[in-house]
Amino acid sequence: MGKSSHNDGRLFVISGPSGAGKGTICKKLLKAVDISLSTSMTTRSPRPGEVDGKDYYFVTVEEFEEKIKNDGMLEYARVFDNIYGTPKDMIIKQLEKGRDIILEIDVQGGLQVKQKMPKQAVLVFVLPPDLATLRQRIVNRGTETEDVIDKRFNEALNEIKLIGEYDYYLVNDELDDAVYDLQAIIMAERRRVPDKIMPIVREYEKGI
Ligand code: ADP
Ligand code: 5GP
């Protein structure tokens, strides 16, 4: 998995039920914070307006399986009848350059990242203000059919059950507040630099 130290970048994993507002928050955050956004790979079909290589790498099941076989994925999971995953290459390159990266992925994927890269992973869970609002947001987005809306809404509980595994959570009620909360989490994590602190502690220990 390449070298790993506190000088590496961090992986900010953003999860939460479909429709909670992860994509909207991250898009706005990128205008305020210098951070990279990982592009996932998926077997789902593009929505109108989605661009291959930007929103996702859209691939066939066979292409996805080939990538898994070649150990090319940091994590992957089956979500709503499709496979989604994070290609490893870009992540490793960016981390080694010391860049922080956002992964907008589901809880199953988030837990894999936490297990594989515990030093770099910071897990953030996005909640809607309430379930009626969540459903309304999935409907308003206008990208899913009625049965897919139901499936996504029903799956929310399974995601929320695992919130205890996450480091932070934020409620996306007012969009600007949610963006600000995420920005504050990133800033706070960037100030946690044990590699800088420990030499000072050791110097004191020697001197006393
Ligand atoms: P996710 O990425 O979590 O599936 P989206 O970012 O696609 O969710 O948001 C779902 C829908 O809710 C979109 O139509 C988006 O414009 C809307 N939305 C997101 N955040 C808010 C908010 N704070 N207030 C009102 N609508 C929101
Ligand atoms: P959508 O189809 O709405 O774009 O995404 C559906 C869900 O798939 C999202 O809620 C998101 O959390 C999850 N997802 C997107 N990319 C990835 C990924 O790379 N890995 C995993 N595990 N989940 C992903």
Tab-separated table of C-alpha atoms and ligand atoms in Angstrom:
chain	number	residue	atom	x	y	z
A	1	MET	CA	0.000	0.000	0.000
A	2	GLY	CA	3.084	2.232	-0.331
A	3	LYS	CA	4.817	4.083	2.464
A	4	SER	CA	2.660	5.471	5.190
A	5	SER	CA	3.521	8.129	7.707
A	6	HIS	CA	1.855	11.142	9.207
A	7	ASN	CA	3.425	13.248	6.452
A	8	ASP	CA	1.168	11.527	3.925
A	9	GLY	CA	-2.114	13.065	2.940
A	10	ARG	CA	-5.350	12.074	4.603
A	11	LEU	CA	-8.347	10.237	3.185
A	12	PHE	CA	-11.577	11.990	4.120
A	13	VAL	CA	-14.304	9.395	3.639
A	14	ILE	CA	-17.746	10.980	3.225
A	15	SER	CA	-20.653	8.556	3.602
A	16	GLY	CA	-24.356	8.718	4.323
A	17	PRO	CA	-27.675	7.699	2.806
A	18	SER	CA	-28.348	8.421	-0.852
A	19	GLY	CA	-29.925	11.891	-1.039
A	20	ALA	CA	-28.342	13.147	2.222
A	21	GLY	CA	-26.428	15.686	0.147
A	22	LYS	CA	-22.879	14.282	0.024
A	23	GLY	CA	-22.296	15.267	-3.591
A	24	THR	CA	-23.738	18.749	-3.158
A	25	ILE	CA	-21.655	19.419	-0.022
A	26	CYS	CA	-18.416	18.135	-1.562
A	27	LYS	CA	-18.887	20.150	-4.744
A	28	LYS	CA	-19.257	23.343	-2.735
A	29	LEU	CA	-16.414	22.431	-0.388
A	30	LEU	CA	-13.981	22.110	-3.294
A	31	LYS	CA	-14.398	25.825	-3.980
A	32	ALA	CA	-13.239	26.657	-0.441
A	33	VAL	CA	-10.645	23.999	0.419
A	34	ASP	CA	-7.562	22.787	-1.447
A	35	ILE	CA	-8.264	19.058	-1.626
A	36	SER	CA	-8.669	16.395	-4.335
A	37	LEU	CA	-11.862	14.463	-5.011
A	38	SER	CA	-11.469	10.807	-5.904
A	39	THR	CA	-13.264	9.617	-9.047
A	40	SER	CA	-14.959	6.283	-8.400
A	41	MET	CA	-15.561	3.463	-10.821
A	42	THR	CA	-19.097	2.108	-11.275
A	43	THR	CA	-21.080	-0.363	-13.335
A	44	ARG	CA	-24.206	1.833	-13.148
A	45	SER	CA	-25.308	3.730	-16.266
A	46	PRO	CA	-24.510	7.444	-16.498
A	47	ARG	CA	-27.280	9.897	-15.559
A	48	PRO	CA	-27.996	12.629	-18.096
A	49	GLY	CA	-25.160	15.136	-17.912
A	50	GLU	CA	-22.709	12.844	-16.122
A	51	VAL	CA	-19.279	12.738	-17.736
A	52	ASP	CA	-17.117	9.594	-17.956
A	53	GLY	CA	-13.813	10.142	-16.134
A	54	LYS	CA	-15.173	13.112	-14.194
A	55	ASP	CA	-18.303	12.023	-12.306
A	56	TYR	CA	-17.343	8.341	-12.472
A	57	TYR	CA	-15.416	5.916	-14.612
A	58	PHE	CA	-18.363	4.083	-16.157
A	59	VAL	CA	-17.374	0.486	-16.903
A	60	THR	CA	-18.908	-2.918	-17.602
A	61	VAL	CA	-19.095	-5.628	-14.938
A	62	GLU	CA	-16.321	-7.489	-16.794
A	63	GLU	CA	-14.044	-4.436	-16.779
A	64	PHE	CA	-14.710	-3.914	-13.077
A	65	GLU	CA	-13.943	-7.560	-12.269
A	66	GLU	CA	-10.720	-7.362	-14.267
A	67	LYS	CA	-9.650	-4.327	-12.245
A	68	ILE	CA	-10.372	-6.196	-8.977
A	69	LYS	CA	-8.406	-9.214	-10.224
A	70	ASN	CA	-5.415	-6.980	-10.957
A	71	ASP	CA	-5.528	-5.597	-7.395
A	72	GLY	CA	-6.430	-2.179	-8.773
A	73	MET	CA	-9.083	-1.212	-6.209
A	74	LEU	CA	-8.573	0.342	-2.780
A	75	GLU	CA	-12.126	-0.716	-1.894
A	76	TYR	CA	-15.289	-1.759	-3.642
A	77	ALA	CA	-18.833	-2.732	-2.741
A	78	ARG	CA	-22.161	-3.667	-4.205
A	79	VAL	CA	-24.537	-0.723	-3.742
A	80	PHE	CA	-28.124	-0.682	-5.077
A	81	ASP	CA	-27.542	-3.535	-7.595
A	82	ASN	CA	-24.348	-2.042	-9.026
A	83	ILE	CA	-20.679	-2.226	-8.085
A	84	TYR	CA	-18.856	0.928	-7.041
A	85	GLY	CA	-15.222	1.266	-6.057
A	86	THR	CA	-12.171	3.465	-5.620
A	87	PRO	CA	-9.284	2.884	-8.048
A	88	LYS	CA	-6.055	2.632	-6.079
A	89	ASP	CA	-3.481	4.317	-8.386
A	90	MET	CA	-4.551	7.928	-8.099
A	91	ILE	CA	-5.101	7.629	-4.349
A	92	ILE	CA	-1.593	6.324	-3.651
A	93	LYS	CA	0.048	8.937	-5.904
A	94	GLN	CA	-1.808	11.810	-4.292
A	95	LEU	CA	-1.231	10.592	-0.724
A	96	GLU	CA	2.498	10.235	-1.316
A	97	LYS	CA	2.569	13.819	-2.548
A	98	GLY	CA	0.989	14.752	0.774
A	99	ARG	CA	-2.347	15.700	-0.760
A	100	ASP	CA	-5.609	15.152	1.082
A	101	ILE	CA	-8.355	13.358	-0.813
A	102	ILE	CA	-12.116	13.116	-0.443
A	103	LEU	CA	-13.771	9.755	-1.084
A	104	GLU	CA	-17.531	9.969	-1.462
A	105	ILE	CA	-18.356	6.315	-0.870
A	106	ASP	CA	-20.819	4.051	0.946
A	107	VAL	CA	-20.392	2.684	4.479
A	108	GLN	CA	-19.156	-0.756	3.354
A	109	GLY	CA	-16.392	0.973	1.372
A	110	GLY	CA	-15.674	3.412	4.202
A	111	LEU	CA	-15.039	0.559	6.633
A	112	GLN	CA	-12.663	-1.125	4.161
A	113	VAL	CA	-10.657	2.117	3.877
A	114	LYS	CA	-10.572	2.452	7.672
A	115	GLN	CA	-9.264	-1.104	7.985
A	116	LYS	CA	-6.676	-0.830	5.200
A	117	MET	CA	-5.424	2.694	5.906
A	118	PRO	CA	-6.199	3.489	9.564
A	119	LYS	CA	-3.570	6.246	9.788
A	120	GLN	CA	-4.896	8.186	6.820
A	121	ALA	CA	-8.640	7.548	7.073
A	122	VAL	CA	-10.954	10.142	8.618
A	123	LEU	CA	-14.588	8.990	8.435
A	124	VAL	CA	-17.378	11.563	8.170
A	125	PHE	CA	-21.067	10.619	8.063
A	126	VAL	CA	-23.649	12.971	6.507
A	127	LEU	CA	-27.201	12.780	7.888
A	128	PRO	CA	-30.356	14.400	6.536
A	129	PRO	CA	-32.352	16.497	9.068
A	130	ASP	CA	-35.099	13.817	9.027
A	131	LEU	CA	-36.312	10.908	6.894
A	132	ALA	CA	-39.149	12.795	5.167
A	133	THR	CA	-36.599	15.365	3.960
A	134	LEU	CA	-34.310	12.563	2.801
A	135	ARG	CA	-37.043	11.011	0.682
A	136	GLN	CA	-38.046	14.401	-0.691
A	137	ARG	CA	-34.448	15.123	-1.703
A	138	ILE	CA	-34.121	11.841	-3.595
A	139	VAL	CA	-37.414	12.615	-5.363
A	140	ASN	CA	-36.436	16.255	-6.078
A	141	ARG	CA	-33.097	15.234	-7.572
A	142	GLY	CA	-35.203	13.693	-10.316
A	143	THR	CA	-32.608	11.128	-11.354
A	144	GLU	CA	-34.276	7.908	-10.195
A	145	THR	CA	-37.404	5.926	-11.034
A	146	GLU	CA	-40.026	5.255	-8.328
A	147	ASP	CA	-38.723	1.752	-7.446
A	148	VAL	CA	-35.096	2.929	-7.319
A	149	ILE	CA	-36.203	5.774	-5.025
A	150	ASP	CA	-37.791	3.200	-2.681
A	151	LYS	CA	-34.706	1.008	-2.767
A	152	ARG	CA	-32.395	3.922	-1.942
A	153	PHE	CA	-34.685	5.195	0.803
A	154	ASN	CA	-35.035	1.740	2.412
A	155	GLU	CA	-31.276	1.206	2.319
A	156	ALA	CA	-30.724	4.384	4.393
A	157	LEU	CA	-31.366	2.552	7.669
A	158	ASN	CA	-28.639	-0.014	6.937
A	159	GLU	CA	-26.164	2.816	6.352
A	160	ILE	CA	-27.216	4.725	9.471
A	161	LYS	CA	-26.836	1.586	11.641
A	162	LEU	CA	-23.085	1.803	11.116
A	163	ILE	CA	-22.699	5.455	12.063
A	164	GLY	CA	-20.924	4.411	15.289
A	165	GLU	CA	-17.914	3.337	13.207
A	166	TYR	CA	-17.471	6.904	11.957
A	167	ASP	CA	-15.231	9.615	13.476
A	168	TYR	CA	-17.547	12.560	12.797
A	169	TYR	CA	-21.104	13.183	11.700
A	170	LEU	CA	-22.828	16.261	10.375
A	171	VAL	CA	-26.449	17.100	9.669
A	172	ASN	CA	-27.130	18.587	6.261
A	173	ASP	CA	-30.013	20.940	7.003
A	174	GLU	CA	-28.772	24.332	5.780
A	175	LEU	CA	-26.287	23.575	3.007
A	176	ASP	CA	-23.825	26.350	3.923
A	177	ASP	CA	-23.676	25.168	7.550
A	178	ALA	CA	-22.963	21.602	6.454
A	179	VAL	CA	-20.170	22.766	4.122
A	180	TYR	CA	-18.731	24.855	6.948
A	181	ASP	CA	-18.887	21.876	9.362
A	182	LEU	CA	-17.007	19.668	6.899
A	183	GLN	CA	-14.441	22.401	6.337
A	184	ALA	CA	-13.952	22.672	10.120
A	185	ILE	CA	-13.397	18.891	10.386
A	186	ILE	CA	-10.774	19.011	7.628
A	187	MET	CA	-9.005	21.991	9.198
A	188	ALA	CA	-8.985	20.342	12.648
A	189	GLU	CA	-7.556	17.105	11.233
A	190	ARG	CA	-4.867	19.022	9.358
A	191	ARG	CA	-3.722	20.470	12.671
A	192	ARG	CA	-3.276	17.014	14.210
A	193	VAL	CA	0.403	16.487	13.467
A	194	PRO	CA	1.875	13.955	15.929
A	195	ASP	CA	5.152	13.843	13.951
A	196	LYS	CA	5.749	17.490	14.774
A	197	ILE	CA	4.651	17.233	18.387
A	198	MET	CA	6.569	14.129	19.479
A	199	PRO	CA	10.111	15.529	18.944
A	200	ILE	CA	9.236	18.463	21.210
A	201	VAL	CA	7.905	16.078	23.893
A	202	ARG	CA	11.044	13.925	23.625
A	203	GLU	CA	13.283	16.994	23.910
A	204	TYR	CA	11.530	17.963	27.143
A	205	GLU	CA	11.796	14.421	28.493
A	206	LYS	CA	15.553	14.405	27.852
A	207	GLY	CA	16.058	17.831	29.350
A	208	ILE	CA	14.237	17.181	32.625
B	1	ADP	P1	-26.103	12.372	-2.269
B	1	ADP	O1	-24.833	12.709	-3.002
B	1	ADP	O2	-25.894	12.205	-0.791
B	1	ADP	O3	-26.840	11.208	-2.844
B	1	ADP	P2	-27.073	14.874	-3.454
B	1	ADP	O4	-25.913	15.761	-3.195
B	1	ADP	O5	-27.276	14.352	-4.840
B	1	ADP	O6	-27.088	13.632	-2.404
B	1	ADP	O7	-28.380	15.665	-2.982
B	1	ADP	C1	-29.679	15.132	-3.170
B	1	ADP	C2	-30.637	16.266	-3.537
B	1	ADP	O8	-30.825	17.108	-2.393
B	1	ADP	C3	-30.130	17.161	-4.658
B	1	ADP	O9	-31.220	17.496	-5.490
B	1	ADP	C4	-29.582	18.388	-3.929
B	1	ADP	O10	-29.676	19.554	-4.715
B	1	ADP	C5	-30.487	18.473	-2.706
B	1	ADP	N1	-29.829	19.026	-1.497
B	1	ADP	C6	-28.601	18.728	-1.019
B	1	ADP	N2	-28.345	19.421	0.128
B	1	ADP	C7	-29.433	20.158	0.385
B	1	ADP	C8	-29.802	21.094	1.428
B	1	ADP	N3	-28.970	21.373	2.447
B	1	ADP	N4	-31.002	21.673	1.366
B	1	ADP	C9	-31.863	21.377	0.347
B	1	ADP	N5	-31.598	20.524	-0.673
B	1	ADP	C10	-30.404	19.914	-0.663
B	2	5GP	P1	-24.973	7.232	-7.016
B	2	5GP	O1	-25.501	6.091	-7.833
B	2	5GP	O2	-26.071	8.046	-6.374
B	2	5GP	O3	-23.959	8.059	-7.749
B	2	5GP	O4	-24.171	6.575	-5.803
B	2	5GP	C1	-24.820	5.657	-4.974
B	2	5GP	C2	-23.981	5.392	-3.741
B	2	5GP	O5	-22.783	4.745	-4.106
B	2	5GP	C3	-23.566	6.691	-3.052
B	2	5GP	O6	-24.384	6.890	-1.924
B	2	5GP	C4	-22.141	6.498	-2.679
B	2	5GP	O7	-21.987	6.491	-1.269
B	2	5GP	C5	-21.775	5.125	-3.206
B	2	5GP	N1	-20.501	5.168	-3.915
B	2	5GP	C6	-20.102	6.017	-4.891
B	2	5GP	N2	-18.835	5.746	-5.257
B	2	5GP	C7	-18.413	4.719	-4.474
B	2	5GP	C8	-17.181	3.997	-4.367
B	2	5GP	O8	-16.187	4.260	-5.037
B	2	5GP	N3	-17.141	2.992	-3.453
B	2	5GP	C9	-18.202	2.664	-2.666
B	2	5GP	N4	-18.043	1.681	-1.790
B	2	5GP	N5	-19.364	3.327	-2.740
B	2	5GP	C10	-19.481	4.335	-3.627
